[in-house]
């Protein structure tokens, strides 16, 4: 105990953390429950989950994220609207005040790994004010069960999480009182002014996205699972497109639900847990994820709860549509415990198309896969980011995760194209959004149909069917698919007014072209030409 305390104090001193209050280091889950309840950070729900509130921030504050402009990393960063610079001087000013703020305060520490493959994993220490955020880190990352390994733990990166500390925009040069700042030179992340736990998770993801491509490993915002024949599938997509839902397939084993690396040896999960959106989650449609909301160890963020019965209501979006469950991946019975898989056989890119013009499934050429990967089109719904209302917005997010990509998108896209070409990977674009009209008129594709589509793609059932080319987006769509009505496969046929469909499709295609202008000089002409064109004929 003394040896552990001395080492931890030495590590804290290196960070400039002195005169703190009690430090709770690597507590187990029951102990963190007790601490969170003692401190009134959350309440215990029926069957055991811990229900917490994140206050003003119920989603990521994407506009409040910064990377320190410093010599060791500045030449590598994709600077612009996504990665905004902050000076070392301003970082130091905030850091100094954070250290002063933490004097005398009780702190919680969780030592974890990010990356299931020992060859590429990173050691990260999360230091936070709140017990429940420490439990979040324990759930989301890879735990270290061996006591001697924990004692010898030497963090490569540290995440200093101070949700109750606020920046001074007029002095710090921040947009608001909220900040998420990554300093690659000091290997330090500071988060303040927000209790939304997803900022911890995505800061670690940003670190991996910076480091791994420089080691010839593709870092990916995707879920992954594996079939009975050891066939690995990847599911790219932004929040709300179905990554978690579709990868949690009872007929396949889950490798991970959100973040992975793809090396020459295969795929590996970055995390040891899942962070699932649970608004309107049902036992019928998503039984495995639903069951996690009824288990000890799960954290439920902003989920409605009856204070008397302690029963939760997953249909209640009063606080936010972005209600979340954070749970260890072992809560999923079919999970791959070591987080490792082989070379993928299929890559699926998911989009929620709010305009109802993207086909439910399309087969992509390698050039189209690169085009759509760089484009990252979807429609965000229900405020998965701060500042979004309840109406959907069509957006393009490079690599299906631009806010977390520290390098230029082509760094990731070129690695993806290389992997696809070398291993003959099948690539698919799947729309989990609307058909029959745009938002307000169209209907969402039934999840049963989407599951059937995914199953057909992964089992090879589409290998023997014929395809037709959709003229606006140049996409190859199957004429039939087992378990799916053929009349919904071509989105144009689902519209009562097909001339209106043509107008909406052309408008979206033009948005694709405008968005891709930023990248066209960095990719081949074949990739640019594989994107949406201008319709010349009708289907």
PDB file of C-alpha atoms in Angstrom, residues 136-385:
ATOM      1  CA  UNK A 136     -17.306   5.275 -16.764  1.00  0.00           C
ATOM      2  CA  UNK A 137     -13.590   4.984 -17.556  1.00  0.00           C
ATOM      3  CA  UNK A 138     -13.515   1.581 -15.862  1.00  0.00           C
ATOM      4  CA  UNK A 139     -16.443   0.429 -18.017  1.00  0.00           C
ATOM      5  CA  UNK A 140     -15.293   1.892 -21.319  1.00  0.00           C
ATOM      6  CA  UNK A 141     -11.605   1.053 -21.433  1.00  0.00           C
ATOM      7  CA  UNK A 142      -9.590  -2.125 -20.914  1.00  0.00           C
ATOM      8  CA  UNK A 143      -9.121  -3.005 -17.265  1.00  0.00           C
ATOM      9  CA  UNK A 144      -5.907  -4.265 -15.701  1.00  0.00           C
ATOM     10  CA  UNK A 145      -6.864  -7.149 -13.371  1.00  0.00           C
ATOM     11  CA  UNK A 146      -3.332  -8.024 -12.263  1.00  0.00           C
ATOM     12  CA  UNK A 147      -2.340  -6.132  -9.091  1.00  0.00           C
ATOM     13  CA  UNK A 148       1.387  -6.126  -9.811  1.00  0.00           C
ATOM     14  CA  UNK A 149       0.731  -4.788 -13.314  1.00  0.00           C
ATOM     15  CA  UNK A 150      -1.390  -1.991 -11.866  1.00  0.00           C
ATOM     16  CA  UNK A 151       1.329  -1.146  -9.379  1.00  0.00           C
ATOM     17  CA  UNK A 152       3.933  -0.894 -12.144  1.00  0.00           C
ATOM     18  CA  UNK A 153       1.561   1.028 -14.419  1.00  0.00           C
ATOM     19  CA  UNK A 154       3.248   3.910 -16.230  1.00  0.00           C
ATOM     20  CA  UNK A 155       0.706   6.036 -18.138  1.00  0.00           C
ATOM     21  CA  UNK A 156       1.735   7.239 -21.571  1.00  0.00           C
ATOM     22  CA  UNK A 157      -1.184   9.700 -21.618  1.00  0.00           C
ATOM     23  CA  UNK A 158      -3.222  11.290 -18.849  1.00  0.00           C
ATOM     24  CA  UNK A 159      -6.787  12.569 -19.058  1.00  0.00           C
ATOM     25  CA  UNK A 160      -7.408  15.231 -16.405  1.00  0.00           C
ATOM     26  CA  UNK A 161     -11.177  15.493 -16.071  1.00  0.00           C
ATOM     27  CA  UNK A 162     -12.518  18.498 -14.108  1.00  0.00           C
ATOM     28  CA  UNK A 163     -16.178  18.908 -15.105  1.00  0.00           C
ATOM     29  CA  UNK A 164     -16.922  21.513 -12.421  1.00  0.00           C
ATOM     30  CA  UNK A 165     -14.071  23.813 -13.454  1.00  0.00           C
ATOM     31  CA  UNK A 166     -14.888  26.427 -16.095  1.00  0.00           C
ATOM     32  CA  UNK A 167     -12.717  28.374 -18.511  1.00  0.00           C
ATOM     33  CA  UNK A 168     -12.760  32.156 -18.776  1.00  0.00           C
ATOM     34  CA  UNK A 169     -13.301  32.732 -22.506  1.00  0.00           C
ATOM     35  CA  UNK A 170     -12.145  36.348 -22.492  1.00  0.00           C
ATOM     36  CA  UNK A 171      -8.840  35.291 -20.911  1.00  0.00           C
ATOM     37  CA  UNK A 172      -8.394  31.755 -22.238  1.00  0.00           C
ATOM     38  CA  UNK A 173      -9.417  32.318 -25.837  1.00  0.00           C
ATOM     39  CA  UNK A 174     -11.997  29.541 -25.673  1.00  0.00           C
ATOM     40  CA  UNK A 175     -15.412  29.714 -27.295  1.00  0.00           C
ATOM     41  CA  UNK A 176     -17.205  29.105 -24.010  1.00  0.00           C
ATOM     42  CA  UNK A 177     -16.595  27.964 -20.450  1.00  0.00           C
ATOM     43  CA  UNK A 178     -16.311  24.392 -21.769  1.00  0.00           C
ATOM     44  CA  UNK A 179     -13.041  22.989 -23.107  1.00  0.00           C
ATOM     45  CA  UNK A 180     -11.517  19.740 -24.275  1.00  0.00           C
ATOM     46  CA  UNK A 181      -7.821  20.319 -24.944  1.00  0.00           C
ATOM     47  CA  UNK A 182      -5.321  17.750 -26.252  1.00  0.00           C
ATOM     48  CA  UNK A 183      -1.587  18.392 -25.856  1.00  0.00           C
ATOM     49  CA  UNK A 184       0.250  15.683 -27.800  1.00  0.00           C
ATOM     50  CA  UNK A 185       3.648  16.958 -26.720  1.00  0.00           C
ATOM     51  CA  UNK A 186       2.854  16.727 -22.995  1.00  0.00           C
ATOM     52  CA  UNK A 187       0.657  13.657 -23.611  1.00  0.00           C
ATOM     53  CA  UNK A 188      -2.093  15.289 -21.607  1.00  0.00           C
ATOM     54  CA  UNK A 189      -5.799  15.942 -22.121  1.00  0.00           C
ATOM     55  CA  UNK A 190      -7.717  18.441 -19.981  1.00  0.00           C
ATOM     56  CA  UNK A 191     -11.521  18.422 -19.964  1.00  0.00           C
ATOM     57  CA  UNK A 192     -13.581  21.029 -18.121  1.00  0.00           C
ATOM     58  CA  UNK A 193     -16.989  22.643 -18.000  1.00  0.00           C
ATOM     59  CA  UNK A 194     -18.923  19.540 -19.051  1.00  0.00           C
ATOM     60  CA  UNK A 195     -20.065  16.384 -17.265  1.00  0.00           C
ATOM     61  CA  UNK A 196     -20.934  14.525 -20.476  1.00  0.00           C
ATOM     62  CA  UNK A 197     -18.829  11.386 -20.095  1.00  0.00           C
ATOM     63  CA  UNK A 198     -18.451  10.832 -23.822  1.00  0.00           C
ATOM     64  CA  UNK A 199     -15.742  13.503 -23.844  1.00  0.00           C
ATOM     65  CA  UNK A 200     -13.449  11.131 -21.908  1.00  0.00           C
ATOM     66  CA  UNK A 201     -14.049   8.315 -24.369  1.00  0.00           C
ATOM     67  CA  UNK A 202     -13.571  10.431 -27.481  1.00  0.00           C
ATOM     68  CA  UNK A 203     -10.419  12.080 -26.157  1.00  0.00           C
ATOM     69  CA  UNK A 204      -8.808   8.647 -25.923  1.00  0.00           C
ATOM     70  CA  UNK A 205     -10.060   7.922 -29.447  1.00  0.00           C
ATOM     71  CA  UNK A 206      -8.436  11.128 -30.715  1.00  0.00           C
ATOM     72  CA  UNK A 207      -5.130  10.011 -29.216  1.00  0.00           C
ATOM     73  CA  UNK A 208      -5.317   6.671 -31.023  1.00  0.00           C
ATOM     74  CA  UNK A 209      -6.320   8.383 -34.271  1.00  0.00           C
ATOM     75  CA  UNK A 210      -3.194  10.504 -34.067  1.00  0.00           C
ATOM     76  CA  UNK A 211      -0.736   7.754 -33.173  1.00  0.00           C
ATOM     77  CA  UNK A 212      -1.783   4.584 -34.996  1.00  0.00           C
ATOM     78  CA  UNK A 213      -1.856   5.683 -38.672  1.00  0.00           C
ATOM     79  CA  UNK A 214       1.760   6.770 -38.212  1.00  0.00           C
ATOM     80  CA  UNK A 215       2.429   3.100 -37.343  1.00  0.00           C
ATOM     81  CA  UNK A 216       0.620   1.785 -40.458  1.00  0.00           C
ATOM     82  CA  UNK A 217      -2.495   0.894 -38.444  1.00  0.00           C
ATOM     83  CA  UNK A 218      -5.896   2.168 -39.566  1.00  0.00           C
ATOM     84  CA  UNK A 219      -7.876   3.640 -36.667  1.00  0.00           C
ATOM     85  CA  UNK A 220     -11.615   3.496 -37.266  1.00  0.00           C
ATOM     86  CA  UNK A 221     -14.897   4.858 -35.920  1.00  0.00           C
ATOM     87  CA  UNK A 222     -16.730   1.580 -36.435  1.00  0.00           C
ATOM     88  CA  UNK A 223     -18.201  -1.439 -34.726  1.00  0.00           C
ATOM     89  CA  UNK A 224     -17.022  -4.960 -35.520  1.00  0.00           C
ATOM     90  CA  UNK A 225     -18.292  -8.484 -35.169  1.00  0.00           C
ATOM     91  CA  UNK A 226     -17.337 -11.974 -36.268  1.00  0.00           C
ATOM     92  CA  UNK A 227     -19.372 -14.850 -37.692  1.00  0.00           C
ATOM     93  CA  UNK A 228     -19.311 -18.586 -37.131  1.00  0.00           C
ATOM     94  CA  UNK A 229     -16.759 -18.983 -39.903  1.00  0.00           C
ATOM     95  CA  UNK A 230     -14.480 -16.377 -38.314  1.00  0.00           C
ATOM     96  CA  UNK A 231     -15.507 -13.828 -40.926  1.00  0.00           C
ATOM     97  CA  UNK A 232     -15.050 -10.322 -39.555  1.00  0.00           C
ATOM     98  CA  UNK A 233     -17.342  -7.443 -40.532  1.00  0.00           C
ATOM     99  CA  UNK A 234     -16.867  -3.724 -39.889  1.00  0.00           C
ATOM    100  CA  UNK A 235     -19.704  -1.219 -39.499  1.00  0.00           C
ATOM    101  CA  UNK A 236     -18.759   2.422 -40.073  1.00  0.00           C
ATOM    102  CA  UNK A 237     -21.201   5.149 -39.162  1.00  0.00           C
ATOM    103  CA  UNK A 238     -21.909   8.152 -37.013  1.00  0.00           C
ATOM    104  CA  UNK A 239     -24.067   8.150 -33.899  1.00  0.00           C
ATOM    105  CA  UNK A 240     -27.625   7.069 -34.607  1.00  0.00           C
ATOM    106  CA  UNK A 241     -26.890   5.155 -37.814  1.00  0.00           C
ATOM    107  CA  UNK A 242     -27.019   1.723 -36.179  1.00  0.00           C
ATOM    108  CA  UNK A 243     -23.405   0.693 -35.486  1.00  0.00           C
ATOM    109  CA  UNK A 244     -24.177  -0.611 -32.016  1.00  0.00           C
ATOM    110  CA  UNK A 245     -27.553  -2.109 -32.911  1.00  0.00           C
ATOM    111  CA  UNK A 246     -26.464  -3.948 -36.049  1.00  0.00           C
ATOM    112  CA  UNK A 247     -23.190  -5.245 -34.666  1.00  0.00           C
ATOM    113  CA  UNK A 248     -24.920  -6.712 -31.590  1.00  0.00           C
ATOM    114  CA  UNK A 249     -26.208  -9.663 -33.613  1.00  0.00           C
ATOM    115  CA  UNK A 250     -27.082 -12.815 -31.629  1.00  0.00           C
ATOM    116  CA  UNK A 251     -25.880 -14.917 -34.584  1.00  0.00           C
ATOM    117  CA  UNK A 252     -22.446 -13.272 -34.495  1.00  0.00           C
ATOM    118  CA  UNK A 253     -19.961 -12.394 -31.755  1.00  0.00           C
ATOM    119  CA  UNK A 254     -19.318  -8.745 -30.922  1.00  0.00           C
ATOM    120  CA  UNK A 255     -15.704  -7.554 -31.083  1.00  0.00           C
ATOM    121  CA  UNK A 256     -16.634  -3.982 -30.190  1.00  0.00           C
ATOM    122  CA  UNK A 257     -19.320  -1.374 -30.801  1.00  0.00           C
ATOM    123  CA  UNK A 258     -17.488   1.849 -31.705  1.00  0.00           C
ATOM    124  CA  UNK A 259     -13.708   2.129 -32.074  1.00  0.00           C
ATOM    125  CA  UNK A 260     -11.184  -0.245 -33.637  1.00  0.00           C
ATOM    126  CA  UNK A 261      -7.784  -0.565 -35.226  1.00  0.00           C
ATOM    127  CA  UNK A 262      -6.927  -2.563 -38.351  1.00  0.00           C
ATOM    128  CA  UNK A 263      -3.314  -3.742 -38.512  1.00  0.00           C
ATOM    129  CA  UNK A 264      -1.643  -6.178 -40.904  1.00  0.00           C
ATOM    130  CA  UNK A 265      -2.647  -8.932 -38.481  1.00  0.00           C
ATOM    131  CA  UNK A 266      -6.339  -8.037 -38.196  1.00  0.00           C
ATOM    132  CA  UNK A 267      -8.852  -5.981 -36.243  1.00  0.00           C
ATOM    133  CA  UNK A 268      -8.720  -5.084 -32.554  1.00  0.00           C
ATOM    134  CA  UNK A 269     -11.091  -3.216 -30.269  1.00  0.00           C
ATOM    135  CA  UNK A 270      -9.837  -0.032 -28.634  1.00  0.00           C
ATOM    136  CA  UNK A 271     -12.257  -0.373 -25.739  1.00  0.00           C
ATOM    137  CA  UNK A 272     -13.471  -2.741 -23.073  1.00  0.00           C
ATOM    138  CA  UNK A 273     -17.037  -1.452 -23.013  1.00  0.00           C
ATOM    139  CA  UNK A 274     -19.919   0.028 -24.975  1.00  0.00           C
ATOM    140  CA  UNK A 275     -21.589   3.430 -24.943  1.00  0.00           C
ATOM    141  CA  UNK A 276     -24.972   2.789 -26.512  1.00  0.00           C
ATOM    142  CA  UNK A 277     -27.714   5.240 -27.314  1.00  0.00           C
ATOM    143  CA  UNK A 278     -30.827   3.894 -25.566  1.00  0.00           C
ATOM    144  CA  UNK A 279     -33.680   6.272 -26.354  1.00  0.00           C
ATOM    145  CA  UNK A 280     -36.756   4.172 -27.195  1.00  0.00           C
ATOM    146  CA  UNK A 281     -34.705   0.999 -26.883  1.00  0.00           C
ATOM    147  CA  UNK A 282     -36.938  -2.095 -26.909  1.00  0.00           C
ATOM    148  CA  UNK A 283     -36.458  -5.662 -25.786  1.00  0.00           C
ATOM    149  CA  UNK A 284     -38.089  -6.888 -28.986  1.00  0.00           C
ATOM    150  CA  UNK A 285     -35.839  -5.041 -31.454  1.00  0.00           C
ATOM    151  CA  UNK A 286     -32.547  -4.986 -29.518  1.00  0.00           C
ATOM    152  CA  UNK A 287     -32.687  -7.623 -26.761  1.00  0.00           C
ATOM    153  CA  UNK A 288     -28.972  -7.815 -25.953  1.00  0.00           C
ATOM    154  CA  UNK A 289     -28.498  -4.073 -25.534  1.00  0.00           C
ATOM    155  CA  UNK A 290     -31.824  -3.736 -23.723  1.00  0.00           C
ATOM    156  CA  UNK A 291     -30.692  -6.306 -21.166  1.00  0.00           C
ATOM    157  CA  UNK A 292     -27.638  -4.209 -20.297  1.00  0.00           C
ATOM    158  CA  UNK A 293     -29.923  -1.423 -19.044  1.00  0.00           C
ATOM    159  CA  UNK A 294     -31.102  -3.831 -16.337  1.00  0.00           C
ATOM    160  CA  UNK A 295     -27.700  -4.854 -14.979  1.00  0.00           C
ATOM    161  CA  UNK A 296     -25.433  -3.865 -12.118  1.00  0.00           C
ATOM    162  CA  UNK A 297     -22.392  -1.975 -13.367  1.00  0.00           C
ATOM    163  CA  UNK A 298     -24.193  -0.131 -16.166  1.00  0.00           C
ATOM    164  CA  UNK A 299     -24.278   3.676 -16.048  1.00  0.00           C
ATOM    165  CA  UNK A 300     -27.435   5.246 -17.476  1.00  0.00           C
ATOM    166  CA  UNK A 301     -26.901   8.864 -18.533  1.00  0.00           C
ATOM    167  CA  UNK A 302     -29.945  11.155 -18.458  1.00  0.00           C
ATOM    168  CA  UNK A 303     -32.397   8.254 -18.576  1.00  0.00           C
ATOM    169  CA  UNK A 304     -35.757   8.998 -16.923  1.00  0.00           C
ATOM    170  CA  UNK A 305     -36.390   7.224 -13.629  1.00  0.00           C
ATOM    171  CA  UNK A 306     -39.326   7.102 -11.225  1.00  0.00           C
ATOM    172  CA  UNK A 307     -37.899   8.246  -7.844  1.00  0.00           C
ATOM    173  CA  UNK A 308     -40.303   6.048  -5.906  1.00  0.00           C
ATOM    174  CA  UNK A 309     -40.240   2.747  -7.803  1.00  0.00           C
ATOM    175  CA  UNK A 310     -36.742   3.298  -9.246  1.00  0.00           C
ATOM    176  CA  UNK A 311     -38.022   1.968 -12.578  1.00  0.00           C
ATOM    177  CA  UNK A 312     -36.446   3.517 -15.672  1.00  0.00           C
ATOM    178  CA  UNK A 313     -38.332   4.730 -18.742  1.00  0.00           C
ATOM    179  CA  UNK A 314     -36.277   4.395 -21.920  1.00  0.00           C
ATOM    180  CA  UNK A 315     -39.000   6.049 -24.007  1.00  0.00           C
ATOM    181  CA  UNK A 316     -38.783   9.327 -22.100  1.00  0.00           C
ATOM    182  CA  UNK A 317     -36.606  11.870 -23.897  1.00  0.00           C
ATOM    183  CA  UNK A 318     -37.475  14.813 -21.652  1.00  0.00           C
ATOM    184  CA  UNK A 319     -33.867  15.548 -20.734  1.00  0.00           C
ATOM    185  CA  UNK A 320     -32.381  14.609 -24.101  1.00  0.00           C
ATOM    186  CA  UNK A 321     -32.843  12.269 -27.039  1.00  0.00           C
ATOM    187  CA  UNK A 322     -29.209  11.316 -26.514  1.00  0.00           C
ATOM    188  CA  UNK A 323     -29.737   9.056 -23.496  1.00  0.00           C
ATOM    189  CA  UNK A 324     -26.850   6.634 -23.059  1.00  0.00           C
ATOM    190  CA  UNK A 325     -25.852   3.385 -21.383  1.00  0.00           C
ATOM    191  CA  UNK A 326     -22.185   2.791 -20.571  1.00  0.00           C
ATOM    192  CA  UNK A 327     -21.445  -0.818 -19.711  1.00  0.00           C
ATOM    193  CA  UNK A 328     -18.554  -3.308 -19.822  1.00  0.00           C
ATOM    194  CA  UNK A 329     -18.563  -5.368 -22.997  1.00  0.00           C
ATOM    195  CA  UNK A 330     -18.896  -8.497 -20.856  1.00  0.00           C
ATOM    196  CA  UNK A 331     -22.547  -7.463 -20.356  1.00  0.00           C
ATOM    197  CA  UNK A 332     -23.010  -8.644 -23.961  1.00  0.00           C
ATOM    198  CA  UNK A 333     -23.112 -12.421 -23.762  1.00  0.00           C
ATOM    199  CA  UNK A 334     -21.769 -12.929 -27.294  1.00  0.00           C
ATOM    200  CA  UNK A 335     -18.823 -10.538 -26.912  1.00  0.00           C
ATOM    201  CA  UNK A 336     -15.319 -11.586 -27.965  1.00  0.00           C
ATOM    202  CA  UNK A 337     -13.503 -11.381 -24.647  1.00  0.00           C
ATOM    203  CA  UNK A 338     -10.022 -10.593 -25.972  1.00  0.00           C
ATOM    204  CA  UNK A 339     -11.295  -7.923 -28.399  1.00  0.00           C
ATOM    205  CA  UNK A 340      -9.364  -9.398 -31.342  1.00  0.00           C
ATOM    206  CA  UNK A 341     -10.447 -10.494 -34.814  1.00  0.00           C
ATOM    207  CA  UNK A 342      -8.875 -11.393 -38.152  1.00  0.00           C
ATOM    208  CA  UNK A 343      -8.825  -9.557 -41.472  1.00  0.00           C
ATOM    209  CA  UNK A 344     -12.343  -8.259 -42.324  1.00  0.00           C
ATOM    210  CA  UNK A 345     -14.248  -9.885 -45.153  1.00  0.00           C
ATOM    211  CA  UNK A 346     -16.909  -7.163 -45.364  1.00  0.00           C
ATOM    212  CA  UNK A 347     -16.937  -3.420 -44.723  1.00  0.00           C
ATOM    213  CA  UNK A 348     -20.343  -1.792 -44.247  1.00  0.00           C
ATOM    214  CA  UNK A 349     -20.793   1.980 -44.284  1.00  0.00           C
ATOM    215  CA  UNK A 350     -23.990   3.070 -42.561  1.00  0.00           C
ATOM    216  CA  UNK A 351     -25.895   6.263 -43.186  1.00  0.00           C
ATOM    217  CA  UNK A 352     -29.145   7.644 -41.879  1.00  0.00           C
ATOM    218  CA  UNK A 353     -30.490   9.383 -44.993  1.00  0.00           C
ATOM    219  CA  UNK A 354     -33.158  11.877 -43.921  1.00  0.00           C
ATOM    220  CA  UNK A 355     -34.008  12.655 -47.540  1.00  0.00           C
ATOM    221  CA  UNK A 356     -35.119   9.137 -48.483  1.00  0.00           C
ATOM    222  CA  UNK A 357     -33.046   8.906 -51.673  1.00  0.00           C
ATOM    223  CA  UNK A 358     -30.119   6.644 -50.774  1.00  0.00           C
ATOM    224  CA  UNK A 359     -30.813   2.935 -51.491  1.00  0.00           C
ATOM    225  CA  UNK A 360     -31.241   0.572 -48.520  1.00  0.00           C
ATOM    226  CA  UNK A 361     -28.145  -1.290 -49.762  1.00  0.00           C
ATOM    227  CA  UNK A 362     -25.565  -0.690 -52.477  1.00  0.00           C
ATOM    228  CA  UNK A 363     -22.376  -2.524 -53.374  1.00  0.00           C
ATOM    229  CA  UNK A 364     -19.371  -0.226 -53.609  1.00  0.00           C
ATOM    230  CA  UNK A 365     -16.291  -0.422 -55.772  1.00  0.00           C
ATOM    231  CA  UNK A 366     -12.973   0.205 -53.973  1.00  0.00           C
ATOM    232  CA  UNK A 367     -12.993   3.745 -55.397  1.00  0.00           C
ATOM    233  CA  UNK A 368     -16.546   4.356 -54.199  1.00  0.00           C
ATOM    234  CA  UNK A 369     -15.639   2.972 -50.788  1.00  0.00           C
ATOM    235  CA  UNK A 370     -12.879   5.556 -50.497  1.00  0.00           C
ATOM    236  CA  UNK A 371     -15.199   8.313 -51.748  1.00  0.00           C
ATOM    237  CA  UNK A 372     -17.985   7.526 -49.278  1.00  0.00           C
ATOM    238  CA  UNK A 373     -15.527   6.927 -46.449  1.00  0.00           C
ATOM    239  CA  UNK A 374     -14.026  10.378 -46.932  1.00  0.00           C
ATOM    240  CA  UNK A 375     -17.504  11.927 -47.385  1.00  0.00           C
ATOM    241  CA  UNK A 376     -19.054  10.318 -44.293  1.00  0.00           C
ATOM    242  CA  UNK A 377     -22.615  11.368 -45.130  1.00  0.00           C
ATOM    243  CA  UNK A 378     -25.488  10.937 -42.702  1.00  0.00           C
ATOM    244  CA  UNK A 379     -28.170  12.985 -40.952  1.00  0.00           C
ATOM    245  CA  UNK A 380     -27.702  13.699 -37.252  1.00  0.00           C
ATOM    246  CA  UNK A 381     -30.880  13.391 -35.248  1.00  0.00           C
ATOM    247  CA  UNK A 382     -31.825  14.044 -31.630  1.00  0.00           C
ATOM    248  CA  UNK A 383     -28.907  16.141 -30.437  1.00  0.00           C
ATOM    249  CA  UNK A 384     -25.944  13.777 -30.345  1.00  0.00           C
ATOM    250  CA  UNK A 385     -23.932  16.985 -30.420  1.00  0.00           C
TER     251      UNK A 385
END
